[in-house]
Amino acid sequence: MPDATFAALPTTIFEEMSGLARAHGAINLGQGFPDDPGPEALRRKAAEAVLDGYNQYPPMAGLPELRAAVAGHYRRTQGLEFDPMSEVVITSGATEALAAAFLALIEPGDEVIVFQPLYDAYLPLIRRAGGVPRLISLSPPHWRFTAAMLEAAVTPKTRFVVLNNPVNPTGVVVPDEDLALLAEICVAHDLIAICDEVWEQVVFAPALHRPLMAYPGMAGRCVKIGSAGKMFGLTGWKVGFVCAAAPIARHLAKAHQFLTFTTPPNLQVAVAFGLETLGDWLKEMPAGLAASQARLADALSRKGFAVLPSQGTYFLNVDLAASGVAMNDRDFALMAVREVGVASIPVSALYETEPVDTILRLCFAKADATLDEGARRLARARDMAT
């Protein structure tokens, strides 16, 4: 019989909405991928590495040059120090990194604190590893957690907390005071934090990303996960990084070796090149996305939508109830893709329990003309729903 953890899963909301977008010829502001093809120099480097480079198995934990480049990048940008040979592991994307972390660290019955709304891979992977999720529900517009919420979630069986920062789907960069609070809770209760920081480079001024690992007591109790796909706008490359203290990293590498074992060597060569030479891209890319975010937010605001703040990621959210829409987010999203041809993500789908059902997530990493037409179509959908 199929494993119940996966057999009971529905089609993901991302696949559902993208499928409807294809079927209806709709503008897809749902799934989070950019229109821009990514840095040409990086793509050219990957192509050259296929033609002229080594195409057999690279080292299981990653090419030494990429592990060194990852360590150097985090030293320059976040003030973190990693031994590239014992504290950095290269994975086939951040989702594989998450799977390796959960499978390597969770023992059956361990409780894992998770904040919802959440990335949909977390819960099935935690459960397949034998973990028991302890959900904390966050609410708009600020999506903050408190000491009382954290303490209520901790029990004698709690071993881990999963933190996504910057946050998909809310677009929030977690404030320093919230990170400091979470670090204090982790130290007080001896918790390991699995930090999904794939959006760390996609942050809009004046917001700043601070890794949880930088807080007192956290260097030895954090798993830091990053993504070259998000850094360079190449989501299909699936090159991830896991950084952790050497004893934890050893466990993660052992799980990784029986998941994907390794990652295409040409992509590793190219990402190492990018981290070492494309500093201008890493600075300019967030500014370009911030302009796209502001363009879509302004267009939606002028058409009567209540737009929530977005400090990072590819996403902004609108509050349908505050926009005068009486429909819930899922019904509105289905009506919008079928009737006016624009796809979005109802944030209620990213809760397991007691969902907030008035928030719609939109991807703004698109061309200006796509954003403008998407806003016009959403306005028509709003008129139909009010």
PDB file of C-alpha atoms in Angstrom, residues 230-341:
ATOM      1  CA  LYS A 230      16.531  32.415  -5.951  1.00  0.00           C
ATOM      2  CA  MET A 231      19.777  34.412  -5.805  1.00  0.00           C
ATOM      3  CA  PHE A 232      20.225  34.413  -9.575  1.00  0.00           C
ATOM      4  CA  GLY A 233      16.630  34.062 -10.786  1.00  0.00           C
ATOM      5  CA  LEU A 234      17.287  30.562 -12.175  1.00  0.00           C
ATOM      6  CA  THR A 235      14.641  28.558 -10.367  1.00  0.00           C
ATOM      7  CA  GLY A 236      15.019  25.492 -12.596  1.00  0.00           C
ATOM      8  CA  TRP A 237      18.683  24.976 -11.743  1.00  0.00           C
ATOM      9  CA  LYS A 238      17.930  23.497  -8.317  1.00  0.00           C
ATOM     10  CA  VAL A 239      21.259  24.234  -6.639  1.00  0.00           C
ATOM     11  CA  GLY A 240      20.947  24.619  -2.879  1.00  0.00           C
ATOM     12  CA  PHE A 241      23.332  25.151   0.031  1.00  0.00           C
ATOM     13  CA  VAL A 242      23.191  23.811   3.570  1.00  0.00           C
ATOM     14  CA  CYS A 243      25.424  25.410   6.184  1.00  0.00           C
ATOM     15  CA  ALA A 244      25.676  24.129   9.758  1.00  0.00           C
ATOM     16  CA  ALA A 245      28.175  23.354  12.496  1.00  0.00           C
ATOM     17  CA  ALA A 246      30.316  20.376  11.507  1.00  0.00           C
ATOM     18  CA  PRO A 247      28.568  17.735  13.699  1.00  0.00           C
ATOM     19  CA  ILE A 248      25.175  18.664  12.213  1.00  0.00           C
ATOM     20  CA  ALA A 249      26.524  19.045   8.674  1.00  0.00           C
ATOM     21  CA  ARG A 250      27.935  15.488   8.794  1.00  0.00           C
ATOM     22  CA  HIS A 251      24.454  14.124   9.484  1.00  0.00           C
ATOM     23  CA  LEU A 252      22.928  16.221   6.716  1.00  0.00           C
ATOM     24  CA  ALA A 253      25.528  14.984   4.208  1.00  0.00           C
ATOM     25  CA  LYS A 254      24.703  11.365   5.060  1.00  0.00           C
ATOM     26  CA  ALA A 255      21.032  11.946   4.273  1.00  0.00           C
ATOM     27  CA  HIS A 256      21.882  13.918   1.130  1.00  0.00           C
ATOM     28  CA  GLN A 257      23.994  11.065  -0.249  1.00  0.00           C
ATOM     29  CA  PHE A 258      20.937   8.785  -0.339  1.00  0.00           C
ATOM     30  CA  LEU A 259      18.554  11.385  -1.758  1.00  0.00           C
ATOM     31  CA  THR A 260      20.201  12.887  -4.836  1.00  0.00           C
ATOM     32  CA  PHE A 261      23.835  12.053  -3.931  1.00  0.00           C
ATOM     33  CA  THR A 262      25.068  15.050  -5.857  1.00  0.00           C
ATOM     34  CA  THR A 263      24.174  17.992  -8.120  1.00  0.00           C
ATOM     35  CA  PRO A 264      25.087  18.598 -11.802  1.00  0.00           C
ATOM     36  CA  PRO A 265      28.729  19.686 -11.906  1.00  0.00           C
ATOM     37  CA  ASN A 266      28.289  22.300 -14.632  1.00  0.00           C
ATOM     38  CA  LEU A 267      25.684  24.127 -12.547  1.00  0.00           C
ATOM     39  CA  GLN A 268      27.943  23.978  -9.508  1.00  0.00           C
ATOM     40  CA  VAL A 269      30.807  25.485 -11.521  1.00  0.00           C
ATOM     41  CA  ALA A 270      28.532  28.265 -12.758  1.00  0.00           C
ATOM     42  CA  VAL A 271      27.109  29.088  -9.329  1.00  0.00           C
ATOM     43  CA  ALA A 272      30.628  29.279  -7.859  1.00  0.00           C
ATOM     44  CA  PHE A 273      31.521  31.692 -10.644  1.00  0.00           C
ATOM     45  CA  GLY A 274      28.404  33.752  -9.951  1.00  0.00           C
ATOM     46  CA  LEU A 275      28.965  34.024  -6.214  1.00  0.00           C
ATOM     47  CA  GLU A 276      32.527  35.175  -6.772  1.00  0.00           C
ATOM     48  CA  THR A 277      32.043  37.569  -9.700  1.00  0.00           C
ATOM     49  CA  LEU A 278      28.415  38.733  -9.983  1.00  0.00           C
ATOM     50  CA  GLY A 279      28.232  40.985  -6.949  1.00  0.00           C
ATOM     51  CA  ASP A 280      26.656  43.723  -9.059  1.00  0.00           C
ATOM     52  CA  TRP A 281      23.803  41.390 -10.054  1.00  0.00           C
ATOM     53  CA  LEU A 282      23.158  40.484  -6.427  1.00  0.00           C
ATOM     54  CA  LYS A 283      22.861  44.195  -5.585  1.00  0.00           C
ATOM     55  CA  GLU A 284      20.887  45.300  -8.646  1.00  0.00           C
ATOM     56  CA  MET A 285      18.435  42.393  -8.833  1.00  0.00           C
ATOM     57  CA  PRO A 286      16.544  43.342  -5.621  1.00  0.00           C
ATOM     58  CA  ALA A 287      16.192  46.938  -6.826  1.00  0.00           C
ATOM     59  CA  GLY A 288      14.645  45.778 -10.081  1.00  0.00           C
ATOM     60  CA  LEU A 289      12.215  43.500  -8.276  1.00  0.00           C
ATOM     61  CA  ALA A 290      11.352  46.270  -5.815  1.00  0.00           C
ATOM     62  CA  ALA A 291      10.349  48.438  -8.789  1.00  0.00           C
ATOM     63  CA  SER A 292       8.130  45.621 -10.110  1.00  0.00           C
ATOM     64  CA  GLN A 293       6.594  45.166  -6.671  1.00  0.00           C
ATOM     65  CA  ALA A 294       5.859  48.887  -6.414  1.00  0.00           C
ATOM     66  CA  ARG A 295       4.364  48.931  -9.923  1.00  0.00           C
ATOM     67  CA  LEU A 296       1.926  46.106  -9.192  1.00  0.00           C
ATOM     68  CA  ALA A 297       1.098  47.404  -5.705  1.00  0.00           C
ATOM     69  CA  ASP A 298       0.354  50.879  -7.068  1.00  0.00           C
ATOM     70  CA  ALA A 299      -1.789  49.537  -9.915  1.00  0.00           C
ATOM     71  CA  LEU A 300      -3.802  47.343  -7.558  1.00  0.00           C
ATOM     72  CA  SER A 301      -4.208  50.123  -4.981  1.00  0.00           C
ATOM     73  CA  ARG A 302      -5.552  52.477  -7.656  1.00  0.00           C
ATOM     74  CA  LYS A 303      -8.088  49.827  -8.599  1.00  0.00           C
ATOM     75  CA  GLY A 304      -9.379  49.506  -5.049  1.00  0.00           C
ATOM     76  CA  PHE A 305      -7.386  46.612  -3.656  1.00  0.00           C
ATOM     77  CA  ALA A 306      -5.969  46.692  -0.121  1.00  0.00           C
ATOM     78  CA  VAL A 307      -2.318  45.718  -0.669  1.00  0.00           C
ATOM     79  CA  LEU A 308      -0.284  44.351   2.232  1.00  0.00           C
ATOM     80  CA  PRO A 309       3.386  45.363   2.670  1.00  0.00           C
ATOM     81  CA  SER A 310       6.014  43.260   0.893  1.00  0.00           C
ATOM     82  CA  GLN A 311       9.632  43.553   2.055  1.00  0.00           C
ATOM     83  CA  GLY A 312      11.097  40.718   0.011  1.00  0.00           C
ATOM     84  CA  THR A 313      10.555  37.545  -2.077  1.00  0.00           C
ATOM     85  CA  TYR A 314       8.686  37.603  -5.415  1.00  0.00           C
ATOM     86  CA  PHE A 315       5.318  38.044  -3.729  1.00  0.00           C
ATOM     87  CA  LEU A 316       2.829  40.600  -2.511  1.00  0.00           C
ATOM     88  CA  ASN A 317      -0.576  39.949  -1.003  1.00  0.00           C
ATOM     89  CA  VAL A 318      -3.944  41.626  -1.224  1.00  0.00           C
ATOM     90  CA  ASP A 319      -6.595  41.503   1.499  1.00  0.00           C
ATOM     91  CA  LEU A 320      -9.821  40.677  -0.312  1.00  0.00           C
ATOM     92  CA  ALA A 321     -12.120  41.476   2.616  1.00  0.00           C
ATOM     93  CA  ALA A 322     -10.503  44.896   3.075  1.00  0.00           C
ATOM     94  CA  SER A 323     -10.864  45.385  -0.701  1.00  0.00           C
ATOM     95  CA  GLY A 324     -14.631  44.994  -0.528  1.00  0.00           C
ATOM     96  CA  VAL A 325     -14.664  41.410  -1.843  1.00  0.00           C
ATOM     97  CA  ALA A 326     -17.065  39.134   0.022  1.00  0.00           C
ATOM     98  CA  MET A 327     -15.779  35.898  -1.571  1.00  0.00           C
ATOM     99  CA  ASN A 328     -13.131  33.784   0.153  1.00  0.00           C
ATOM    100  CA  ASP A 329      -9.670  33.659  -1.413  1.00  0.00           C
ATOM    101  CA  ARG A 330     -10.023  30.252  -3.069  1.00  0.00           C
ATOM    102  CA  ASP A 331     -13.366  31.026  -4.694  1.00  0.00           C
ATOM    103  CA  PHE A 332     -12.059  34.398  -5.889  1.00  0.00           C
ATOM    104  CA  ALA A 333      -8.869  32.822  -7.284  1.00  0.00           C
ATOM    105  CA  LEU A 334     -10.846  30.172  -9.195  1.00  0.00           C
ATOM    106  CA  MET A 335     -13.253  32.767 -10.565  1.00  0.00           C
ATOM    107  CA  ALA A 336     -10.398  35.054 -11.600  1.00  0.00           C
ATOM    108  CA  VAL A 337      -8.463  32.419 -13.542  1.00  0.00           C
ATOM    109  CA  ARG A 338     -11.564  30.992 -15.237  1.00  0.00           C
ATOM    110  CA  GLU A 339     -13.530  34.168 -15.947  1.00  0.00           C
ATOM    111  CA  VAL A 340     -10.939  36.908 -16.513  1.00  0.00           C
ATOM    112  CA  GLY A 341      -7.733  34.955 -17.161  1.00  0.00           C
TER     113      GLY A 341
END
